[in-house]
Amino acid sequence: MTTQISAVSSGKQALKPARELIPATLPDLAYTPEVARETAHLYEKVSGVIPPIEWPGFAPYIKAINELKRSRNAVVLAHNYMTPEIFHCVADVVGDSLQLAREAAKSDADIIVQGGVHFMAETSKLLNPDKMVLIPDSRAGCSLAASITGADVRALREAYPGVPVVTYVNTSAEVKAESDICCTSSNAVRVVESLGVPRVIMIPDEYLAKWVATQTSVDIITWKGHCEVHERFTGEELRAYREADPGVKIIAHPECAPDVLAEADFTGSTSGMIKWVHDHQPSKVLLVTECSMSDNVAVEAPKVNFVRPCNLCPHMKRITLPKILESLVMLKEEVTIPKEIAARARVPIERMINLSH
Ligand code: 13P
Ligand code: SF4
């Protein structure tokens, strides 16, 4: 049986079997004056991006989730693509894939709830093998992770003997287990160059690999995986935005195709893009990425006008407040990874994390 330390009202920590903590029913979810009062400070923060009519639907869940996190000693990790009511109102840690992986490694919570997709929850589990990691909807996948298997990596190694494999974190644990080192979009160039070799295999994102190839002299062998959200943007679309408004700044994620990145004033990871907006405070900006991110950044950059060519990630959008609450109440869906795969998959992730310190 899984055991966990749970915070109790006396302030002491008591050892309790996790399963005994399951409440029989969901908490009351009425929008009462008390709920309105207790969540008012949070609504003030997000009022620019969440209409008042929607708040009564969110507030009872936010209050219940925040209370349950305390009693369960749980944390919610939220990727930058989570909707604002999750990102700003229930998350304990927010960030890009690298930041979430690092924070997961440091966490002293008993339960980690992953606000993000399945490969992110697997990374958290790999770095926290003794903790309970929950994903509110296990169907939250990723087209990049689905594009490649462990057998594909073994075939690549046979085709290119001795060439190291650099694997984007947007992959399954099974694929990581076949890899030399992981990378994210924020450290990919550094990771590739850290190997000190003339040639690497970089999987599975063809466009990220092509972008890295423009930033380094290392020869890169790519795979044909694509992000189904970023591949929808086109260079033509961005030129039309620029023609309509020559002052607009265009910043893009490296999962976009090369003709899209050619139109960008800056290319970086989701957190790199957020930092660029904060540092430059452009009067108008177009974030070429998943559209919830514009809402999340707008909350903290009220003077910036965001142009929103909206492409949603259907996998990220499976994670909602009701599912996060249900996940904490029922302690589901628990992420598990076979021991033998976990032991091998942890190595390339830890190599990446150690490199970025
Ligand atoms: P970041 O690491 O830049 O947050 O990217 C993760 C992702 O899935 C982007 O689509
Ligand atoms: Fe995967 Fe693209 Fe969704 Fe990111 S945005 S999780 S890369 S499908």
GROMACS .gro file of C-alpha atoms in nm, residues 21-356:
model
  336
   21LEU     CA    1  -0.784   0.991   0.262
   22ILE     CA    2  -1.043   0.947  -0.012
   23PRO     CA    3  -1.355   1.149   0.080
   24ALA     CA    4  -1.682   0.975   0.005
   25THR     CA    5  -1.825   1.266  -0.190
   26LEU     CA    6  -1.713   1.575  -0.376
   27PRO     CA    7  -1.723   1.896  -0.166
   28ASP     CA    8  -2.022   2.130  -0.199
   29LEU     CA    9  -1.973   2.337  -0.515
   30ALA     CA   10  -2.233   2.612  -0.469
   31TYR     CA   11  -2.129   2.972  -0.541
   32THR     CA   12  -2.210   3.117  -0.201
   33PRO     CA   13  -2.125   3.467  -0.064
   34GLU     CA   14  -1.849   3.297   0.139
   35VAL     CA   15  -1.697   3.145  -0.178
   36ALA     CA   16  -1.723   3.482  -0.354
   37ARG     CA   17  -1.547   3.655  -0.061
   38GLU     CA   18  -1.271   3.396  -0.027
   39THR     CA   19  -1.188   3.397  -0.399
   40ALA     CA   20  -1.228   3.773  -0.459
   41HIS     CA   21  -0.851   3.837  -0.455
   42LEU     CA   22  -0.803   3.574  -0.725
   43TYR     CA   23  -1.079   3.716  -0.942
   44GLU     CA   24  -0.922   4.059  -0.918
   45LYS     CA   25  -0.608   3.911  -1.074
   46VAL     CA   26  -0.777   3.740  -1.370
   47SER     CA   27  -1.068   3.979  -1.428
   48GLY     CA   28  -0.908   4.108  -1.751
   49VAL     CA   29  -0.924   3.764  -1.913
   50ILE     CA   30  -1.219   3.588  -1.741
   51PRO     CA   31  -1.563   3.754  -1.785
   52PRO     CA   32  -1.760   3.805  -1.459
   53ILE     CA   33  -2.035   3.574  -1.581
   54GLU     CA   34  -1.789   3.280  -1.586
   55TRP     CA   35  -1.646   3.330  -1.236
   56PRO     CA   36  -1.933   3.166  -1.037
   57GLY     CA   37  -1.865   2.849  -1.239
   58PHE     CA   38  -1.494   2.850  -1.149
   59ALA     CA   39  -1.476   2.991  -0.794
   60PRO     CA   40  -1.623   2.693  -0.599
   61TYR     CA   41  -1.377   2.457  -0.771
   62ILE     CA   42  -1.085   2.690  -0.701
   63LYS     CA   43  -1.172   2.711  -0.331
   64ALA     CA   44  -1.223   2.334  -0.303
   65ILE     CA   45  -0.898   2.253  -0.488
   66ASN     CA   46  -0.691   2.494  -0.280
   67GLU     CA   47  -0.834   2.349   0.044
   68LEU     CA   48  -0.779   1.991  -0.066
   69LYS     CA   49  -0.420   2.067  -0.172
   70ARG     CA   50  -0.347   2.180   0.183
   71SER     CA   51  -0.507   1.879   0.353
   72ARG     CA   52  -0.343   1.634   0.114
   73ASN     CA   53  -0.001   1.806   0.106
   74ALA     CA   54  -0.037   1.822  -0.272
   75VAL     CA   55   0.098   2.062  -0.533
   76VAL     CA   56  -0.038   2.149  -0.875
   77LEU     CA   57   0.224   2.197  -1.147
   78ALA     CA   58   0.081   2.393  -1.441
   79HIS     CA   59   0.229   2.432  -1.785
   80ASN     CA   60   0.213   2.775  -1.951
   81TYR     CA   61  -0.072   2.644  -2.176
   82MET     CA   62  -0.316   2.584  -1.891
   83THR     CA   63  -0.622   2.811  -1.893
   84PRO     CA   64  -0.598   3.121  -1.667
   85GLU     CA   65  -0.831   2.989  -1.394
   86ILE     CA   66  -0.588   2.698  -1.350
   87PHE     CA   67  -0.264   2.886  -1.419
   88HIS     CA   68  -0.335   3.185  -1.192
   89CYS     CA   69  -0.576   3.042  -0.934
   90VAL     CA   70  -0.476   2.686  -0.833
   91ALA     CA   71  -0.120   2.631  -0.959
   92ASP     CA   72   0.172   2.619  -0.713
   93VAL     CA   73   0.435   2.609  -0.984
   94VAL     CA   74   0.398   2.737  -1.340
   95GLY     CA   75   0.643   2.725  -1.628
   96ASP     CA   76   0.774   2.557  -1.940
   97SER     CA   77   0.868   2.189  -1.958
   98LEU     CA   78   1.216   2.244  -1.814
   99GLN     CA   79   1.095   2.456  -1.522
  100LEU     CA   80   0.824   2.203  -1.436
  101ALA     CA   81   1.076   1.916  -1.450
  102ARG     CA   82   1.317   2.103  -1.222
  103GLU     CA   83   1.046   2.195  -0.972
  104ALA     CA   84   0.913   1.840  -0.975
  105ALA     CA   85   1.263   1.726  -0.878
  106LYS     CA   86   1.266   1.966  -0.579
  107SER     CA   87   0.911   1.906  -0.455
  108ASP     CA   88   0.853   1.791  -0.098
  109ALA     CA   89   0.480   1.741  -0.148
  110ASP     CA   90   0.332   1.392  -0.115
  111ILE     CA   91   0.114   1.427  -0.422
  112ILE     CA   92   0.190   1.603  -0.750
  113VAL     CA   93  -0.104   1.690  -0.976
  114GLN     CA   94   0.017   1.760  -1.327
  115GLY     CA   95  -0.159   2.044  -1.505
  116GLY     CA   96  -0.027   1.947  -1.845
  117VAL     CA   97  -0.002   1.646  -2.072
  118HIS     CA   98   0.093   1.286  -2.006
  119PHE     CA   99   0.463   1.305  -2.094
  120MET     CA  100   0.501   1.588  -1.839
  121ALA     CA  101   0.337   1.374  -1.570
  122GLU     CA  102   0.568   1.086  -1.661
  123THR     CA  103   0.869   1.317  -1.623
  124SER     CA  104   0.744   1.420  -1.278
  125LYS     CA  105   0.703   1.054  -1.181
  126LEU     CA  106   1.050   0.966  -1.309
  127LEU     CA  107   1.197   1.239  -1.089
  128ASN     CA  108   0.972   1.154  -0.793
  129PRO     CA  109   0.947   0.774  -0.791
  130ASP     CA  110   0.821   0.760  -0.430
  131LYS     CA  111   0.550   1.024  -0.473
  132MET     CA  112   0.203   0.988  -0.605
  133VAL     CA  113   0.179   1.169  -0.942
  134LEU     CA  114  -0.171   1.230  -1.074
  135ILE     CA  115  -0.283   1.336  -1.420
  136PRO     CA  116  -0.642   1.469  -1.421
  137ASP     CA  117  -0.707   1.314  -1.765
  138SER     CA  118  -0.476   1.040  -1.885
  139ARG     CA  119  -0.593   1.092  -2.244
  140ALA     CA  120  -0.402   1.424  -2.252
  141GLY     CA  121  -0.141   1.312  -2.504
  142CYS     CA  122   0.084   1.493  -2.752
  143SER     CA  123   0.126   1.445  -3.127
  144LEU     CA  124   0.505   1.460  -3.089
  145ALA     CA  125   0.510   1.191  -2.819
  146ALA     CA  126   0.280   0.976  -3.036
  147SER     CA  127   0.511   1.006  -3.340
  148ILE     CA  128   0.788   0.774  -3.218
  149THR     CA  129   0.839   0.447  -3.027
  150GLY     CA  130   1.129   0.283  -2.848
  151ALA     CA  131   1.166   0.043  -3.146
  152ASP     CA  132   1.202   0.345  -3.380
  153VAL     CA  133   1.489   0.476  -3.167
  154ARG     CA  134   1.662   0.138  -3.173
  155ALA     CA  135   1.629   0.134  -3.554
  156LEU     CA  136   1.781   0.486  -3.574
  157ARG     CA  137   2.075   0.372  -3.363
  158GLU     CA  138   2.131   0.081  -3.598
  159ALA     CA  139   2.118   0.312  -3.900
  160TYR     CA  140   2.362   0.562  -3.741
  161PRO     CA  141   2.593   0.360  -3.516
  162GLY     CA  142   2.770   0.560  -3.247
  163VAL     CA  143   2.567   0.881  -3.304
  164PRO     CA  144   2.417   1.002  -2.973
  165VAL     CA  145   2.041   1.042  -2.939
  166VAL     CA  146   1.909   1.375  -2.804
  167THR     CA  147   1.543   1.335  -2.713
  168TYR     CA  148   1.292   1.617  -2.668
  169VAL     CA  149   1.101   1.575  -2.341
  170ASN     CA  150   0.779   1.555  -2.548
  171THR     CA  151   0.819   1.175  -2.566
  172SER     CA  152   0.711   0.867  -2.371
  173ALA     CA  153   0.925   0.715  -2.095
  174GLU     CA  154   0.979   0.417  -2.327
  175VAL     CA  155   1.148   0.647  -2.584
  176LYS     CA  156   1.349   0.830  -2.318
  177ALA     CA  157   1.476   0.492  -2.198
  178GLU     CA  158   1.647   0.447  -2.537
  179SER     CA  159   1.806   0.794  -2.533
  180ASP     CA  160   2.139   0.947  -2.428
  181ILE     CA  161   2.016   1.284  -2.307
  182CYS     CA  162   1.689   1.481  -2.303
  183CYS     CA  163   1.632   1.842  -2.399
  184THR     CA  164   1.352   2.095  -2.394
  185SER     CA  165   1.296   2.386  -2.630
  186SER     CA  166   1.472   2.617  -2.383
  187ASN     CA  167   1.800   2.422  -2.359
  188ALA     CA  168   1.815   2.223  -2.687
  189VAL     CA  169   2.113   2.410  -2.837
  190ARG     CA  170   2.310   2.384  -2.514
  191VAL     CA  171   2.234   2.013  -2.476
  192VAL     CA  172   2.339   1.936  -2.836
  193GLU     CA  173   2.664   2.130  -2.797
  194SER     CA  174   2.738   1.976  -2.455
  195LEU     CA  175   2.800   1.638  -2.619
  196GLY     CA  176   3.109   1.765  -2.802
  197VAL     CA  177   3.039   1.554  -3.113
  198PRO     CA  178   3.005   1.658  -3.480
  199ARG     CA  179   2.670   1.480  -3.532
  200VAL     CA  180   2.362   1.395  -3.324
  201ILE     CA  181   2.023   1.232  -3.378
  202MET     CA  182   1.755   1.467  -3.249
  203ILE     CA  183   1.404   1.326  -3.202
  204PRO     CA  184   1.112   1.354  -3.253
  205ASP     CA  185   1.041   1.716  -3.356
  206GLU     CA  186   1.165   1.786  -3.708
  207TYR     CA  187   1.110   2.161  -3.680
  208LEU     CA  188   1.279   2.201  -3.341
  209ALA     CA  189   1.575   2.002  -3.477
  210LYS     CA  190   1.589   2.221  -3.789
  211TRP     CA  191   1.581   2.535  -3.577
  212VAL     CA  192   1.861   2.403  -3.352
  213ALA     CA  193   2.062   2.330  -3.670
  214THR     CA  194   2.046   2.704  -3.752
  215GLN     CA  195   2.200   2.785  -3.412
  216THR     CA  196   2.493   2.540  -3.407
  217SER     CA  197   2.753   2.381  -3.634
  218VAL     CA  198   2.664   2.031  -3.509
  219ASP     CA  199   2.510   1.817  -3.787
  220ILE     CA  200   2.159   1.707  -3.689
  221ILE     CA  201   1.969   1.399  -3.805
  222THR     CA  202   1.596   1.463  -3.762
  223TRP     CA  203   1.274   1.261  -3.726
  224LYS     CA  204   0.940   1.348  -3.890
  225GLY     CA  205   0.739   1.429  -3.577
  226HIS     CA  206   0.538   1.752  -3.562
  227CYS     CA  207   0.333   1.940  -3.306
  228GLU     CA  208  -0.024   1.941  -3.434
  229VAL     CA  209  -0.079   2.290  -3.286
  230HIS     CA  210   0.234   2.471  -3.407
  231GLU     CA  211   0.235   2.313  -3.754
  232ARG     CA  212  -0.095   2.489  -3.827
  233PHE     CA  213   0.068   2.835  -3.836
  234THR     CA  214   0.197   2.949  -4.177
  235GLY     CA  215   0.448   3.211  -4.286
  236GLU     CA  216   0.183   3.355  -4.518
  237GLU     CA  217  -0.057   3.408  -4.228
  238LEU     CA  218   0.212   3.592  -4.030
  239ARG     CA  219   0.305   3.813  -4.328
  240ALA     CA  220  -0.063   3.911  -4.354
  241TYR     CA  221  -0.065   4.013  -3.983
  242ARG     CA  222   0.255   4.213  -4.035
  243GLU     CA  223   0.116   4.387  -4.346
  244ALA     CA  224  -0.201   4.482  -4.158
  245ASP     CA  225   0.006   4.620  -3.870
  246PRO     CA  226   0.378   4.678  -3.942
  247GLY     CA  227   0.443   4.760  -3.574
  248VAL     CA  228   0.339   4.417  -3.442
  249LYS     CA  229   0.612   4.204  -3.284
  250ILE     CA  230   0.596   3.836  -3.375
  251ILE     CA  231   0.748   3.582  -3.137
  252ALA     CA  232   0.734   3.210  -3.202
  253HIS     CA  233   0.792   2.869  -3.048
  254PRO     CA  234   1.058   2.653  -3.219
  255GLU     CA  235   0.802   2.376  -3.281
  256CYS     CA  236   0.681   2.597  -3.573
  257ALA     CA  237   0.789   2.528  -3.933
  258PRO     CA  238   1.099   2.711  -4.068
  259ASP     CA  239   0.894   2.949  -4.289
  260VAL     CA  240   0.705   3.061  -3.975
  261LEU     CA  241   1.023   3.110  -3.773
  262ALA     CA  242   1.165   3.317  -4.060
  263GLU     CA  243   0.894   3.576  -3.986
  264ALA     CA  244   0.961   3.588  -3.611
  265ASP     CA  245   1.135   3.871  -3.422
  266PHE     CA  246   1.224   3.617  -3.151
  267THR     CA  247   1.213   3.237  -3.119
  268GLY     CA  248   1.211   3.063  -2.780
  269SER     CA  249   1.046   2.821  -2.539
  270THR     CA  250   0.714   2.917  -2.384
  271SER     CA  251   0.893   3.072  -2.084
  272GLY     CA  252   1.147   3.237  -2.316
  273MET     CA  253   0.856   3.397  -2.502
  274ILE     CA  254   0.698   3.517  -2.177
  275LYS     CA  255   1.027   3.666  -2.061
  276TRP     CA  256   1.066   3.843  -2.398
  277VAL     CA  257   0.725   4.009  -2.357
  278HIS     CA  258   0.807   4.120  -2.000
  279ASP     CA  259   1.151   4.251  -2.098
  280HIS     CA  260   1.045   4.432  -2.417
  281GLN     CA  261   0.689   4.543  -2.327
  282PRO     CA  262   0.589   4.572  -2.696
  283SER     CA  263   0.274   4.775  -2.764
  284LYS     CA  264   0.138   4.488  -2.977
  285VAL     CA  265   0.257   4.128  -2.989
  286LEU     CA  266   0.155   3.808  -3.160
  287LEU     CA  267   0.254   3.490  -2.975
  288VAL     CA  268   0.282   3.211  -3.231
  289THR     CA  269   0.191   2.930  -2.992
  290GLU     CA  270  -0.102   2.778  -2.802
  291CYS     CA  271  -0.356   3.050  -2.734
  292SER     CA  272  -0.411   3.019  -2.357
  293MET     CA  273  -0.059   3.150  -2.313
  294SER     CA  274  -0.160   3.496  -2.438
  295ASP     CA  275  -0.433   3.509  -2.169
  296ASN     CA  276  -0.186   3.406  -1.898
  297VAL     CA  277   0.076   3.661  -2.000
  298ALA     CA  278  -0.188   3.935  -2.048
  299VAL     CA  279  -0.273   3.911  -1.676
  300GLU     CA  280   0.079   4.025  -1.590
  301ALA     CA  281   0.138   4.256  -1.888
  302PRO     CA  282  -0.171   4.479  -1.894
  303LYS     CA  283  -0.013   4.743  -2.121
  304VAL     CA  284   0.063   4.493  -2.399
  305ASN     CA  285  -0.197   4.434  -2.669
  306PHE     CA  286  -0.209   4.066  -2.773
  307VAL     CA  287  -0.306   3.957  -3.125
  308ARG     CA  288  -0.449   3.607  -3.090
  309PRO     CA  289  -0.435   3.375  -3.392
  310CYS     CA  290  -0.600   3.107  -3.183
  311ASN     CA  291  -0.466   2.750  -3.207
  312LEU     CA  292  -0.565   2.538  -2.908
  313CYS     CA  293  -0.390   2.219  -2.798
  314PRO     CA  294  -0.677   1.967  -2.758
  315HIS     CA  295  -0.464   1.761  -2.518
  316MET     CA  296  -0.379   2.048  -2.283
  317LYS     CA  297  -0.745   2.155  -2.290
  318ARG     CA  298  -0.852   1.819  -2.144
  319ILE     CA  299  -0.723   1.946  -1.809
  320THR     CA  300  -0.999   2.144  -1.639
  321LEU     CA  301  -1.081   2.258  -1.285
  322PRO     CA  302  -1.349   1.986  -1.235
  323LYS     CA  303  -1.099   1.719  -1.344
  324ILE     CA  304  -0.826   1.857  -1.114
  325LEU     CA  305  -1.070   1.848  -0.823
  326GLU     CA  306  -1.184   1.496  -0.906
  327SER     CA  307  -0.821   1.392  -0.935
  328LEU     CA  308  -0.746   1.520  -0.584
  329VAL     CA  309  -1.065   1.376  -0.435
  330MET     CA  310  -1.033   1.031  -0.591
  331LEU     CA  311  -0.650   1.022  -0.616
  332LYS     CA  312  -0.665   0.940  -0.986
  333GLU     CA  313  -0.531   0.893  -1.250
  334GLU     CA  314  -0.210   0.774  -1.092
  335VAL     CA  315   0.090   0.770  -1.327
  336THR     CA  316   0.288   0.447  -1.316
  337ILE     CA  317   0.595   0.348  -1.518
  338PRO     CA  318   0.738  -0.006  -1.527
  339LYS     CA  319   1.047  -0.017  -1.303
  340GLU     CA  320   1.291  -0.132  -1.569
  341ILE     CA  321   1.185   0.146  -1.812
  342ALA     CA  322   1.183   0.409  -1.536
  343ALA     CA  323   1.539   0.326  -1.429
  344ARG     CA  324   1.667   0.380  -1.784
  345ALA     CA  325   1.442   0.677  -1.872
  346ARG     CA  326   1.552   0.870  -1.561
  347VAL     CA  327   1.915   0.881  -1.676
  348PRO     CA  328   1.876   1.114  -1.982
  349ILE     CA  329   1.643   1.345  -1.788
  350GLU     CA  330   1.884   1.377  -1.497
  351ARG     CA  331   2.171   1.440  -1.741
  352MET     CA  332   1.972   1.731  -1.885
  353ILE     CA  333   1.878   1.870  -1.544
  354ASN     CA  334   2.236   1.849  -1.418
  355LEU     CA  335   2.353   2.033  -1.728
  356SER     CA  336   2.116   2.323  -1.676
   0.00000   0.00000   0.00000
